[in-house]
Coordinates of C-alpha atoms in Angstrom, one line a residue:
Chain A
M6 CA -9.4 -0.6 -5.9
N7 CA -9.9 0.8 -2.5
L8 CA -6.9 2.8 -1.6
L9 CA -7.4 2.9 2.2
P10 CA -4.9 0.1 3.2
A11 CA -2.1 2.3 1.6
L12 CA -3.4 5.5 3.1
P13 CA -0.8 5.6 5.8
V14 CA 2.1 5.3 3.4
I15 CA 0.6 7.8 0.9
L16 CA 0.0 10.2 3.8
F17 CA 3.7 10.1 4.9
L18 CA 5.0 10.4 1.3
A19 CA 2.7 13.3 0.5
G20 CA 3.7 15.0 3.9
A21 CA 7.2 14.5 3.0
I22 CA 6.8 16.2 -0.3
F23 CA 4.9 19.1 1.2
T24 CA 7.8 19.7 3.9
L25 CA 10.2 20.1 0.9
L26 CA 7.9 22.7 -0.7
F27 CA 8.0 24.6 2.6
H28 CA 11.6 23.9 3.4
P29 CA 12.9 27.1 5.0
H30 CA 9.9 27.6 7.3
R31 CA 10.4 25.6 10.5
T32 CA 7.0 26.0 12.0
M33 CA 5.3 25.0 8.7
Q34 CA 7.4 21.7 8.4
R35 CA 6.5 20.9 12.0
L36 CA 3.0 21.4 11.5
I37 CA 2.9 19.3 8.4
S38 CA 4.8 16.4 10.1
L39 CA 2.6 16.7 13.1
G40 CA -0.5 16.6 11.0
T41 CA 0.6 13.8 8.7
C42 CA 1.5 11.6 11.7
F43 CA -2.0 12.4 13.3
F44 CA -3.9 11.5 10.1
A45 CA -1.7 8.4 9.7
L46 CA -2.6 7.4 13.2
L47 CA -6.4 8.0 12.3
A48 CA -6.0 5.8 9.1
S49 CA -4.3 3.1 11.0
L50 CA -7.0 3.1 13.6
K51 CA -9.7 3.0 10.8
L52 CA -7.8 -0.3 9.3
A53 CA -7.7 -1.7 12.7
R54 CA -11.5 -1.1 13.1
L55 CA -12.2 -2.6 9.6
N56 CA -10.4 -5.7 11.0
W57 CA -12.6 -5.6 14.1
Q58 CA -15.5 -5.6 11.9
G59 CA -14.6 -8.8 10.2
L60 CA -13.6 -7.1 6.7
K61 CA -10.4 -7.8 5.0
P62 CA -8.5 -4.5 4.1
I63 CA -6.5 -5.9 1.2
L64 CA -5.3 -3.6 -1.6
R65 CA -4.4 -5.1 -5.1
F66 CA -2.5 -2.3 -6.9
G67 CA -3.7 -2.2 -10.5
D68 CA -6.4 -4.8 -9.8
W69 CA -4.2 -7.6 -10.7
E70 CA -5.5 -11.2 -10.1
M71 CA -4.4 -12.3 -6.6
P72 CA -1.2 -14.2 -6.5
F73 CA 0.1 -11.6 -9.2
G74 CA 0.9 -8.0 -8.7
I75 CA 1.8 -6.3 -5.4
I76 CA -0.7 -6.3 -2.6
Y77 CA -1.0 -4.5 0.7
V78 CA -2.5 -6.6 3.5
A79 CA -3.7 -4.6 6.6
D80 CA -4.3 -7.7 8.8
P81 CA -4.4 -7.3 12.5
L82 CA -0.6 -7.6 13.0
A83 CA 0.2 -5.0 10.4
C84 CA -2.5 -2.6 11.9
I85 CA -1.0 -2.9 15.4
M86 CA 2.4 -2.1 14.1
L87 CA 1.1 0.7 12.0
I88 CA -0.7 2.3 15.0
T89 CA 2.4 2.0 17.3
T90 CA 4.5 3.5 14.4
A91 CA 2.2 6.4 14.1
I92 CA 2.2 7.0 17.8
I93 CA 6.1 7.0 17.9
G94 CA 6.2 9.3 14.8
L95 CA 3.6 11.6 16.6
G96 CA 5.8 11.7 19.7
T97 CA 9.1 12.2 17.9
C98 CA 7.4 15.2 16.1
I99 CA 6.5 16.9 19.3
Y100 CA 9.8 15.8 20.9
I101 CA 12.0 17.4 18.5
W102 CA 10.5 20.9 19.4
S103 CA 12.6 20.6 22.4
S104 CA 15.5 18.7 21.4
L105 CA 16.7 19.2 17.9
K106 CA 18.9 21.9 17.1
R107 CA 17.9 24.6 14.6
E108 CA 20.7 23.6 12.1
E109 CA 20.0 20.0 12.3
E110 CA 16.3 20.4 11.6
H111 CA 17.3 22.5 8.7
L112 CA 19.1 19.8 7.1
Y113 CA 15.8 18.4 5.8
F114 CA 15.1 16.4 9.0
H115 CA 11.3 16.4 8.4
F116 CA 11.6 15.1 4.9
F117 CA 13.7 12.1 5.7
F118 CA 11.7 11.6 8.9
L119 CA 8.5 11.1 7.0
I120 CA 9.9 9.0 4.2
L121 CA 11.3 6.8 7.1
L122 CA 7.9 6.5 8.4
A123 CA 6.6 5.8 4.9
G124 CA 9.0 3.1 4.4
V125 CA 8.3 1.5 7.8
S126 CA 4.6 1.6 7.2
A127 CA 4.9 0.2 3.8
S128 CA 7.0 -2.8 5.0
F129 CA 4.4 -3.6 7.6
L130 CA 1.7 -3.5 5.1
T131 CA 3.1 -5.2 2.0
G132 CA 2.2 -8.8 1.2
D133 CA 4.9 -9.0 -1.4
L134 CA 8.6 -10.1 -0.7
F135 CA 10.1 -8.1 -3.4
H136 CA 8.1 -5.0 -2.3
L137 CA 9.4 -5.6 1.3
F138 CA 12.8 -5.1 -0.2
V139 CA 11.9 -2.0 -1.9
C140 CA 10.5 -0.8 1.4
F141 CA 13.5 -1.7 3.3
E142 CA 15.6 0.2 1.0
L143 CA 13.3 3.3 1.3
L144 CA 13.5 3.3 5.1
L145 CA 17.4 2.4 5.1
M146 CA 18.1 5.2 2.8
S147 CA 16.4 7.8 5.0
S148 CA 17.9 6.3 8.1
F149 CA 21.4 6.6 6.7
V150 CA 20.7 10.2 6.1
L151 CA 19.1 10.8 9.6
M152 CA 21.9 8.9 11.3
S153 CA 24.7 11.2 9.8
L154 CA 22.6 14.3 10.0
G155 CA 24.8 17.2 10.9
S156 CA 28.1 15.1 10.2
H157 CA 29.7 15.0 13.4
S158 CA 32.8 12.8 13.3
D159 CA 31.3 10.1 15.6
Q160 CA 28.3 10.1 13.7
L161 CA 30.1 9.5 10.5
E162 CA 32.1 6.8 12.2
G163 CA 28.8 5.0 13.3
S164 CA 27.1 5.6 10.0
I165 CA 29.7 3.9 8.0
K166 CA 29.5 0.6 10.0
Y167 CA 25.6 0.9 10.0
V168 CA 25.3 1.6 6.2
V169 CA 27.7 -1.2 5.2
L170 CA 26.4 -3.9 7.4
N171 CA 22.7 -2.9 6.5
L172 CA 23.5 -3.0 2.8
I173 CA 25.0 -6.5 3.1
S174 CA 21.8 -7.4 4.7
S175 CA 19.7 -6.0 2.0
F176 CA 21.9 -7.8 -0.5
L177 CA 21.4 -11.1 1.1
F178 CA 17.6 -10.5 1.5
V179 CA 17.2 -9.8 -2.1
M180 CA 19.4 -12.8 -3.0
S181 CA 17.1 -14.8 -1.0
V182 CA 14.1 -13.5 -2.6
G183 CA 15.7 -14.4 -6.0
V184 CA 16.3 -17.9 -5.0
L185 CA 12.7 -18.3 -3.6
Y186 CA 11.3 -16.9 -6.8
S187 CA 13.3 -19.3 -9.0
Q188 CA 12.0 -22.3 -6.9
T189 CA 8.3 -21.3 -6.5
G190 CA 7.5 -18.8 -9.2
T191 CA 5.8 -16.4 -6.9
L192 CA 6.7 -13.5 -4.5
N193 CA 3.2 -13.2 -2.7
I194 CA 3.9 -14.3 1.0
A195 CA 0.5 -16.0 1.2
D196 CA 1.0 -17.8 -2.2
L197 CA 4.6 -19.0 -1.0
A198 CA 3.2 -20.2 2.2
Q199 CA 0.7 -22.1 0.0
K200 CA 3.1 -23.5 -2.5
I201 CA 6.2 -24.4 -0.5
P202 CA 4.7 -27.4 1.6
T203 CA 3.8 -29.0 -1.9
L204 CA 7.4 -28.8 -3.1
A205 CA 9.7 -31.6 -2.4
S206 CA 10.1 -31.5 1.5
Q207 CA 13.9 -31.5 1.3
N208 CA 14.1 -28.7 -1.3
S209 CA 17.7 -27.4 -0.2
W210 CA 17.2 -24.3 -2.2
I211 CA 14.3 -23.1 0.0
L212 CA 16.4 -23.9 3.0
I213 CA 19.4 -22.0 1.6
S214 CA 17.0 -18.9 1.0
G215 CA 15.8 -19.3 4.6
I216 CA 19.1 -19.2 6.0
M217 CA 20.0 -16.1 4.0
M218 CA 16.8 -14.4 5.1
L219 CA 17.6 -15.3 8.6
I220 CA 21.0 -13.8 8.4
S221 CA 19.7 -10.8 6.7
F222 CA 16.8 -10.0 9.2
G223 CA 19.3 -11.0 12.0
I224 CA 21.5 -8.1 10.9
K225 CA 18.6 -5.8 10.8
A226 CA 17.1 -6.9 14.2
G227 CA 20.5 -6.9 15.9
M228 CA 20.5 -10.8 16.7
F229 CA 23.3 -12.5 18.3
P230 CA 26.5 -12.9 16.2
L231 CA 25.4 -10.0 13.8
F232 CA 24.6 -7.1 16.2
F233 CA 28.0 -5.3 16.0
W234 CA 26.7 -2.4 14.0
L235 CA 24.2 -1.4 16.6
P236 CA 26.2 -0.5 19.6
A237 CA 28.6 1.1 17.4
S238 CA 26.2 3.5 15.8
Y239 CA 22.8 4.0 17.6
H240 CA 24.0 6.3 20.3
T241 CA 25.7 8.7 17.8
P242 CA 22.9 10.8 16.4
P243 CA 20.8 13.3 18.2
A244 CA 18.6 11.9 20.9
A245 CA 15.3 12.4 18.9
I246 CA 16.7 10.3 16.0
S247 CA 18.0 7.6 18.3
A248 CA 14.7 7.4 19.9
L249 CA 13.0 6.9 16.5
F250 CA 15.6 4.3 15.5
S251 CA 15.4 2.4 18.4
G252 CA 11.6 2.2 18.3
L253 CA 11.3 1.4 14.6
L254 CA 14.4 0.1 12.8
T255 CA 15.4 -3.1 14.7
K256 CA 11.6 -3.7 15.0
V257 CA 11.1 -3.7 11.3
G258 CA 13.5 -6.6 11.2
V259 CA 11.8 -8.4 14.0
Y260 CA 8.3 -7.7 12.2
A261 CA 9.8 -9.3 9.2
M262 CA 10.8 -12.5 11.0
I263 CA 7.4 -12.6 12.7
R264 CA 5.7 -12.4 9.5
I265 CA 7.8 -14.5 7.1
F266 CA 9.2 -17.3 9.2
P267 CA 6.1 -19.0 10.8
L268 CA 4.4 -18.7 7.5
I269 CA 7.0 -19.9 5.1
Y270 CA 10.1 -21.6 6.7
F271 CA 8.9 -23.0 10.0
P272 CA 6.9 -25.8 8.5
L273 CA 9.9 -26.8 6.4
S274 CA 12.5 -27.8 9.0
N275 CA 12.8 -27.4 12.9
L276 CA 16.4 -26.1 12.1
F277 CA 14.8 -22.6 12.2
Q278 CA 13.1 -22.8 15.5
K279 CA 16.3 -24.2 17.1
T280 CA 18.3 -21.4 15.7
F281 CA 15.9 -18.9 16.7
I282 CA 15.8 -20.1 20.3
I283 CA 19.6 -20.3 20.7
A284 CA 20.3 -17.0 18.9
G285 CA 17.6 -15.3 21.1
L286 CA 19.2 -16.8 24.3
C287 CA 22.6 -15.6 23.4
T288 CA 21.4 -12.3 22.1
M289 CA 19.5 -11.6 25.4
V290 CA 22.5 -12.5 27.7
I291 CA 25.1 -10.8 25.6
G292 CA 23.1 -7.6 25.2
V293 CA 22.5 -7.3 28.9
V294 CA 25.9 -8.0 29.9
G295 CA 27.2 -5.4 27.4
A296 CA 24.7 -2.8 28.7
V297 CA 26.0 -3.3 32.5
A298 CA 29.5 -2.5 31.2
Q299 CA 28.7 1.0 29.6
N300 CA 28.9 4.3 31.3
Q301 CA 27.0 6.5 29.1
I302 CA 23.2 6.7 29.2
K303 CA 22.6 6.5 25.6
R304 CA 25.2 3.8 25.1
I305 CA 23.6 1.7 27.8
L306 CA 20.1 2.1 26.1
S307 CA 21.5 1.1 22.6
V308 CA 23.3 -1.9 23.8
H309 CA 20.0 -2.8 25.7
I310 CA 18.1 -3.0 22.5
I311 CA 20.0 -6.1 21.7
S312 CA 19.0 -7.9 24.8
Q313 CA 15.3 -7.0 24.2
V314 CA 15.3 -8.2 20.7
G315 CA 16.6 -11.5 22.2
Y316 CA 13.5 -12.0 24.0
I317 CA 11.3 -11.4 20.9
I318 CA 13.5 -13.7 18.8
L319 CA 13.4 -16.4 21.6
A320 CA 9.4 -16.1 21.7
I321 CA 9.2 -16.3 17.8
G322 CA 11.4 -19.6 18.0
M323 CA 8.9 -21.1 20.2
Q324 CA 6.4 -20.8 17.4
S325 CA 3.1 -21.5 19.2
Q326 CA 0.3 -19.1 18.8
L327 CA 0.9 -18.0 22.5
A328 CA 4.4 -17.4 22.0
L329 CA 3.9 -15.4 18.8
A330 CA 1.5 -13.3 20.7
A331 CA 4.0 -12.9 23.4
A332 CA 6.6 -11.8 20.8
L333 CA 4.1 -9.3 19.4
F334 CA 3.2 -7.9 22.8
Y335 CA 6.9 -7.6 23.7
T336 CA 7.8 -5.9 20.4
I337 CA 5.0 -3.2 21.1
H338 CA 6.0 -2.7 24.7
N339 CA 9.8 -2.4 23.8
M340 CA 9.1 0.0 21.0
I341 CA 7.2 2.3 23.5
A342 CA 9.4 1.9 26.6
K343 CA 12.7 2.1 24.7
T344 CA 11.7 5.1 22.7
N345 CA 10.7 6.9 25.9
L346 CA 13.9 6.3 27.6
F347 CA 15.8 7.7 24.6
Y348 CA 13.6 10.8 24.8
I349 CA 14.5 11.0 28.5
S350 CA 18.1 10.5 27.8
G351 CA 18.0 13.5 25.5
V352 CA 16.6 15.8 28.1
I353 CA 19.2 14.6 30.6
E354 CA 21.8 15.3 27.9
R355 CA 20.5 18.8 27.6
L356 CA 20.5 19.5 31.2
H357 CA 23.9 18.3 31.9
Q358 CA 25.5 19.0 28.3
S359 CA 26.5 15.2 28.3
D360 CA 25.1 11.7 29.0
D361 CA 28.0 10.5 30.8
L362 CA 27.0 9.0 34.1
S363 CA 30.1 10.2 35.8
K364 CA 29.4 13.7 35.1
G365 CA 25.6 13.9 36.2
G366 CA 23.5 13.6 39.0
S367 CA 21.1 15.6 41.4
L368 CA 18.3 15.3 38.9
F369 CA 15.9 13.9 41.5
K370 CA 16.4 16.9 43.5
Y371 CA 15.7 19.5 40.6
M372 CA 13.5 17.5 38.3
P373 CA 11.1 15.2 40.5
Y374 CA 8.6 14.7 37.7
L375 CA 11.2 13.7 35.0
S376 CA 12.6 11.3 37.6
L377 CA 9.1 9.7 38.1
I378 CA 8.6 9.4 34.3
F379 CA 12.1 7.8 33.9
L380 CA 11.4 5.6 36.9
I381 CA 8.2 4.2 35.2
S382 CA 9.9 3.7 31.8
A383 CA 12.8 2.1 33.3
L384 CA 10.9 -0.2 35.4
G385 CA 8.7 -0.8 32.8
L386 CA 11.6 -2.1 30.7
A387 CA 13.1 -4.2 33.4
G388 CA 9.5 -5.8 33.9
L389 CA 8.1 -4.8 37.4
P390 CA 4.3 -5.3 37.7
P391 CA 2.1 -3.5 36.9
L392 CA 3.9 -2.1 34.1
S393 CA 3.8 -3.4 30.5
G394 CA 7.4 -5.0 30.7
F395 CA 6.1 -7.4 33.4
F396 CA 3.4 -8.7 31.3
A397 CA 5.6 -8.9 28.2
K398 CA 8.1 -11.0 30.0
F399 CA 5.4 -13.0 31.8
F400 CA 3.9 -14.1 28.5
V401 CA 7.2 -15.1 27.0
I402 CA 7.9 -17.1 30.1
Y403 CA 4.4 -18.4 30.1
A404 CA 5.0 -19.7 26.6
A405 CA 8.3 -21.4 27.5
A406 CA 6.5 -23.0 30.5
E407 CA 4.0 -24.5 28.4
Q408 CA 6.7 -26.1 26.3
Q409 CA 8.7 -27.2 29.3
R410 CA 11.6 -25.3 28.5
Y411 CA 13.0 -24.6 32.0
F412 CA 16.5 -23.5 31.2
V413 CA 15.0 -20.7 29.0
I414 CA 12.8 -19.6 31.8
A415 CA 15.9 -19.5 34.1
L416 CA 17.9 -17.7 31.8
A417 CA 15.1 -15.1 30.9
L418 CA 14.6 -14.4 34.6
A419 CA 18.4 -13.8 35.2
V420 CA 18.5 -11.4 32.3
S421 CA 15.6 -9.5 33.6
V422 CA 17.5 -9.1 37.1
L423 CA 20.4 -7.7 35.0
T424 CA 18.3 -5.2 33.0
L425 CA 17.0 -3.9 36.2
Y426 CA 20.5 -3.6 37.6
S427 CA 21.6 -1.5 34.5
M428 CA 18.5 0.6 34.8
L429 CA 19.1 1.3 38.4
K430 CA 22.6 2.2 37.5
I431 CA 21.3 5.0 35.3
W432 CA 18.8 6.0 38.2
T433 CA 21.6 6.1 41.0
F434 CA 24.1 8.0 39.0
A435 CA 22.0 10.3 37.0
F436 CA 19.1 11.0 39.3
W437 CA 20.2 10.2 42.8
K438 CA 23.8 10.8 43.4
P439 CA 24.5 14.4 44.1
A440 CA 26.2 16.0 41.2
D441 CA 29.6 17.5 41.7
I442 CA 29.8 21.4 42.3
E443 CA 30.6 22.4 38.9
S444 CA 27.8 20.4 37.0
E445 CA 25.3 21.4 39.7
F446 CA 26.2 25.0 39.2
Y447 CA 25.5 24.5 35.4
L448 CA 22.4 22.6 36.1
K449 CA 20.9 25.4 38.3
K450 CA 22.0 28.0 35.9
A451 CA 20.3 26.2 33.0
L452 CA 17.0 25.6 35.1
D453 CA 17.0 29.4 36.0
D454 CA 16.7 30.3 32.5
K455 CA 12.9 30.7 31.6
S456 CA 13.2 30.1 28.0
F457 CA 15.2 27.0 28.7
R458 CA 12.6 25.6 30.9
R459 CA 9.7 26.5 28.4
S460 CA 11.7 24.7 25.6
L461 CA 11.4 21.4 27.8
I462 CA 7.8 21.5 27.8
P463 CA 7.1 19.4 24.8
A464 CA 9.4 16.9 25.9
Y465 CA 7.7 16.6 29.1
L466 CA 4.5 16.2 27.5
V467 CA 5.6 13.5 25.3
T468 CA 7.5 11.6 27.8
M469 CA 4.4 11.8 30.2
C470 CA 2.2 10.7 27.4
F471 CA 4.4 7.6 26.8
A472 CA 4.8 6.9 30.4
T473 CA 1.1 6.6 30.6
L474 CA 0.9 4.5 27.7
I475 CA 3.4 2.0 29.4
L476 CA 1.3 2.2 32.6
C477 CA -2.1 1.6 30.8
M478 CA -0.5 -1.3 28.6
G479 CA 0.4 -2.9 32.0
L480 CA -3.0 -2.2 33.8
F481 CA -5.1 -3.3 30.7
A482 CA -2.6 -6.2 29.7
N483 CA -5.5 -8.6 29.3
H484 CA -7.1 -6.5 26.6
A485 CA -3.9 -5.8 24.9
F486 CA -2.9 -9.4 25.0
E487 CA -6.2 -10.3 23.4
W488 CA -5.5 -8.2 20.5
A489 CA -1.9 -9.7 20.2
L490 CA -3.5 -13.2 20.3
N491 CA -5.9 -12.2 17.6
A492 CA -3.2 -10.8 15.7
S493 CA -0.9 -13.9 15.9
D494 CA -3.7 -16.3 15.0
L495 CA -3.1 -15.4 11.3
V496 CA 0.6 -15.7 11.6
S497 CA 0.8 -18.9 13.4
N498 CA -1.7 -20.7 11.3
P499 CA -0.5 -20.3 7.7
S500 CA -3.8 -21.9 6.4
K501 CA -5.8 -19.1 8.0
Y502 CA -3.4 -16.4 6.6
I503 CA -3.7 -18.0 3.2
D504 CA -7.4 -17.9 3.4
F505 CA -7.4 -14.3 4.7
V506 CA -5.3 -13.0 1.7
L507 CA -6.1 -15.3 -1.2
G508 CA -9.7 -16.0 -0.2
A509 CA -10.6 -12.3 -0.3
K510 CA -13.3 -11.3 -2.5
P511 CA -11.9 -9.1 -5.3
Chain B
M19 CA 27.4 -24.9 -19.8
T20 CA 26.1 -21.4 -19.6
A21 CA 24.6 -21.9 -16.1
L22 CA 27.9 -23.3 -14.8
S23 CA 30.0 -20.4 -16.3
Y24 CA 27.3 -18.0 -15.0
A25 CA 27.5 -19.6 -11.4
L26 CA 31.3 -19.3 -11.7
L27 CA 31.1 -15.6 -12.5
V28 CA 28.7 -14.7 -9.7
G29 CA 31.0 -16.8 -7.2
L30 CA 34.1 -14.9 -8.4
L31 CA 32.4 -11.6 -8.1
M32 CA 31.0 -12.5 -4.7
A33 CA 34.5 -13.6 -3.4
S34 CA 36.1 -10.4 -4.8
G35 CA 33.6 -8.2 -3.2
A36 CA 33.9 -10.2 0.2
Y37 CA 37.7 -9.8 0.0
L38 CA 37.6 -6.0 -0.6
I39 CA 35.0 -5.5 2.2
L40 CA 37.4 -7.0 4.6
Q41 CA 40.2 -4.4 3.7
K42 CA 40.9 -1.5 6.0
S43 CA 40.6 1.1 3.3
L44 CA 37.2 2.6 3.1
V45 CA 37.4 3.0 -0.7
R46 CA 38.1 -0.6 -1.1
V47 CA 35.1 -1.3 1.1
V48 CA 32.9 0.8 -1.1
I49 CA 34.1 -0.8 -4.2
G50 CA 33.5 -4.3 -2.6
V51 CA 29.9 -3.3 -1.7
S52 CA 29.3 -2.3 -5.3
I53 CA 30.8 -5.5 -6.7
I54 CA 28.6 -7.6 -4.3
S55 CA 25.7 -5.6 -5.3
N56 CA 26.2 -6.5 -9.1
A57 CA 26.8 -10.2 -7.9
V58 CA 23.5 -10.2 -6.3
N59 CA 21.8 -8.6 -9.5
L60 CA 23.1 -11.5 -11.4
V61 CA 21.7 -14.0 -8.9
L62 CA 18.4 -12.3 -9.4
F63 CA 18.6 -12.5 -13.1
S64 CA 19.2 -16.2 -13.0
A65 CA 16.0 -16.6 -11.0
G66 CA 14.2 -16.6 -14.5
K67 CA 16.2 -19.9 -15.4
F68 CA 18.3 -20.1 -18.6
S69 CA 16.3 -21.3 -21.5
D70 CA 15.9 -20.7 -25.2
A71 CA 12.2 -20.1 -24.9
P72 CA 10.9 -17.0 -26.9
A73 CA 10.2 -13.8 -25.4
P74 CA 6.7 -13.4 -23.8
I75 CA 5.0 -11.4 -26.6
I76 CA 1.5 -12.2 -27.6
D77 CA 0.9 -12.6 -31.3
A78 CA -1.3 -9.8 -32.6
T79 CA -3.8 -12.3 -34.0
K80 CA -4.3 -14.2 -30.8
N81 CA -5.4 -13.3 -27.3
T82 CA -3.3 -15.8 -25.2
M83 CA 0.3 -17.0 -24.9
E84 CA 0.9 -20.3 -26.4
G85 CA 3.8 -22.8 -26.0
R86 CA 6.9 -22.0 -24.0
F87 CA 8.0 -18.5 -23.1
A88 CA 10.6 -16.9 -21.0
D89 CA 9.8 -15.3 -17.8
P90 CA 9.8 -11.6 -17.8
L91 CA 9.5 -10.9 -14.2
P92 CA 13.3 -11.4 -13.2
Q93 CA 14.1 -8.4 -15.6
A94 CA 11.9 -6.1 -13.7
L95 CA 13.4 -7.3 -10.4
I96 CA 16.8 -6.8 -11.5
L97 CA 16.0 -3.4 -12.9
T98 CA 14.6 -2.3 -9.6
A99 CA 17.6 -3.8 -7.6
I100 CA 20.0 -2.0 -10.0
V101 CA 18.5 1.4 -9.6
I102 CA 18.3 1.0 -5.7
G103 CA 21.9 -0.4 -5.6
F104 CA 23.1 2.7 -7.7
G105 CA 21.6 5.2 -5.4
V106 CA 22.8 3.5 -2.3
I107 CA 26.3 3.4 -3.5
A108 CA 26.3 7.2 -4.6
F109 CA 25.3 7.9 -1.1
L110 CA 27.9 5.6 0.5
L111 CA 30.6 7.4 -1.7
V112 CA 29.5 10.7 -0.5
L113 CA 29.6 9.5 3.2
C114 CA 33.1 8.1 2.7
K115 CA 34.3 11.4 1.2
Q116 CA 32.7 13.3 4.1
A117 CA 34.2 10.8 6.7
F118 CA 37.6 11.3 5.2
F119 CA 37.5 15.1 5.4
N120 CA 36.1 15.0 8.9
L121 CA 38.3 12.3 10.3
N122 CA 41.4 12.7 8.3
T123 CA 41.7 9.0 7.7
D124 CA 40.2 6.4 5.4
N125 CA 41.5 3.5 7.7
V126 CA 38.6 1.7 9.2
D127 CA 40.8 0.7 12.2
D128 CA 41.1 4.3 13.1
M129 CA 37.3 4.5 13.5
R130 CA 36.6 2.8 16.7
S131 CA 35.9 5.5 19.0
T132 CA 32.1 4.8 19.0
E133 CA 32.4 1.2 19.6
P134 CA 31.5 -0.2 22.9

């Protein structure tokens, strides 16, 4: 039993326990978080390298024979997601030095942060449906705590909706797992992909389980009729936590869709593809229209998550290998760009004591570098060349053109124009517009304070690195997309995935 | 007959849970969530199929199972689900208590300031 595929999860869990041991010491906890994320990144890179060499990093817990027992499968898709998770974890670790208040950090932030990362990594790695449910609960539980960290009244309001709706989603998921098990007698994803086509093709129980799973992941990802918890809750916690959530949580739902639906349910009935495409289009449009109507930076960004998820769901619905690779590329791009925008919104919030667009302004005059970083991330999100968002959208549209879905293309382009509009809205109001005298006075006073300026350095560092990542992902889009294609190869061809998992030598 | 009454029970629990979740009072929502979690546990339990097959215990004199035997896995699944559900409900209760003290209301309709 080679423990390497579980190493990121083990590291995060161990780190979490160590932060508990050092609880009152802030610096020690920060160092532990930072080290854990760094080593988890190294472990994920090592796993990706093993894939590159043609090995199959699969861990069978307790050495059970293959379709039995829980397995961790570090295939290329899981590795890419793990690397991005570790990068976002690393970024957040550094970012909180300049963003999180001392009392918030004191409420076991680091412990729950690392547990959240452990849950996210484990749900990327697992090859077993019930274990996926357990990982979901692990990450949900810690996200509940993080969301209500500090218990401000708006946080509590947001948390209640978030908690109740996500619990319902988990219940639906576990029910659907139960139904699948009663029909097939297995929980291993590869084994399910193998067994389901051999069952009666119109087995309505499996269809029902698929619909329940679609609703469950739809709630988690923020899909069209099920997203209402997201704009009500994501903007309430401190910016560092919002950034972490926007990068990881909805994307776990999206990942579960990419992993499970093409393998298990798409071969069963084309009902699912149609639902994905229609829901994706509606999500895209409603998300962006909702974002245009908002007037606070964090609210704009959190409503925006929905629209971005729409693109990914749309791409999953188109099902071809190219479309799934586009979905993956889009997911990675969005994780980084969105997280970075939330980081920047946190800095703006600290400079102006509020993220309301009507109160801010003048940031371009006083903070030219921050403005540049914001512009790169925002235009990257909106999809201007040569940034990563352009290629992400380009691949989605290319996949749609390949299947002659011209309506989809028109809508995708219209949505990206509106995205650009809402990003430019933040740019104009927060950066370009001269602030009113009172807020300009406070801004100047804050910037004159040496220790305040010094406290912003970590945030600068992180946002700069992420902006560089966005730029690099755009400039080297061909390489990045090659990896995405390589990863989606296993997902879009069930036979290859089955061979990858079940054909592995013990 | 067992299966039918079992299904009816699950349906009844699910319906009452859904009814409670749609209420305005936060405490009722919590009770609704816990009832639904129990209904879901029962669904998981039924994944093992109802049969009179004996428990899967290997005879001491033999090495393998023989004949029909009941599926033991759903019990492991339901046990995990119960524990997780319990933890989550405990957290939800504390959250509601805190929300009640901070917001001075348990009416969900009065908690709309964060919505877009």
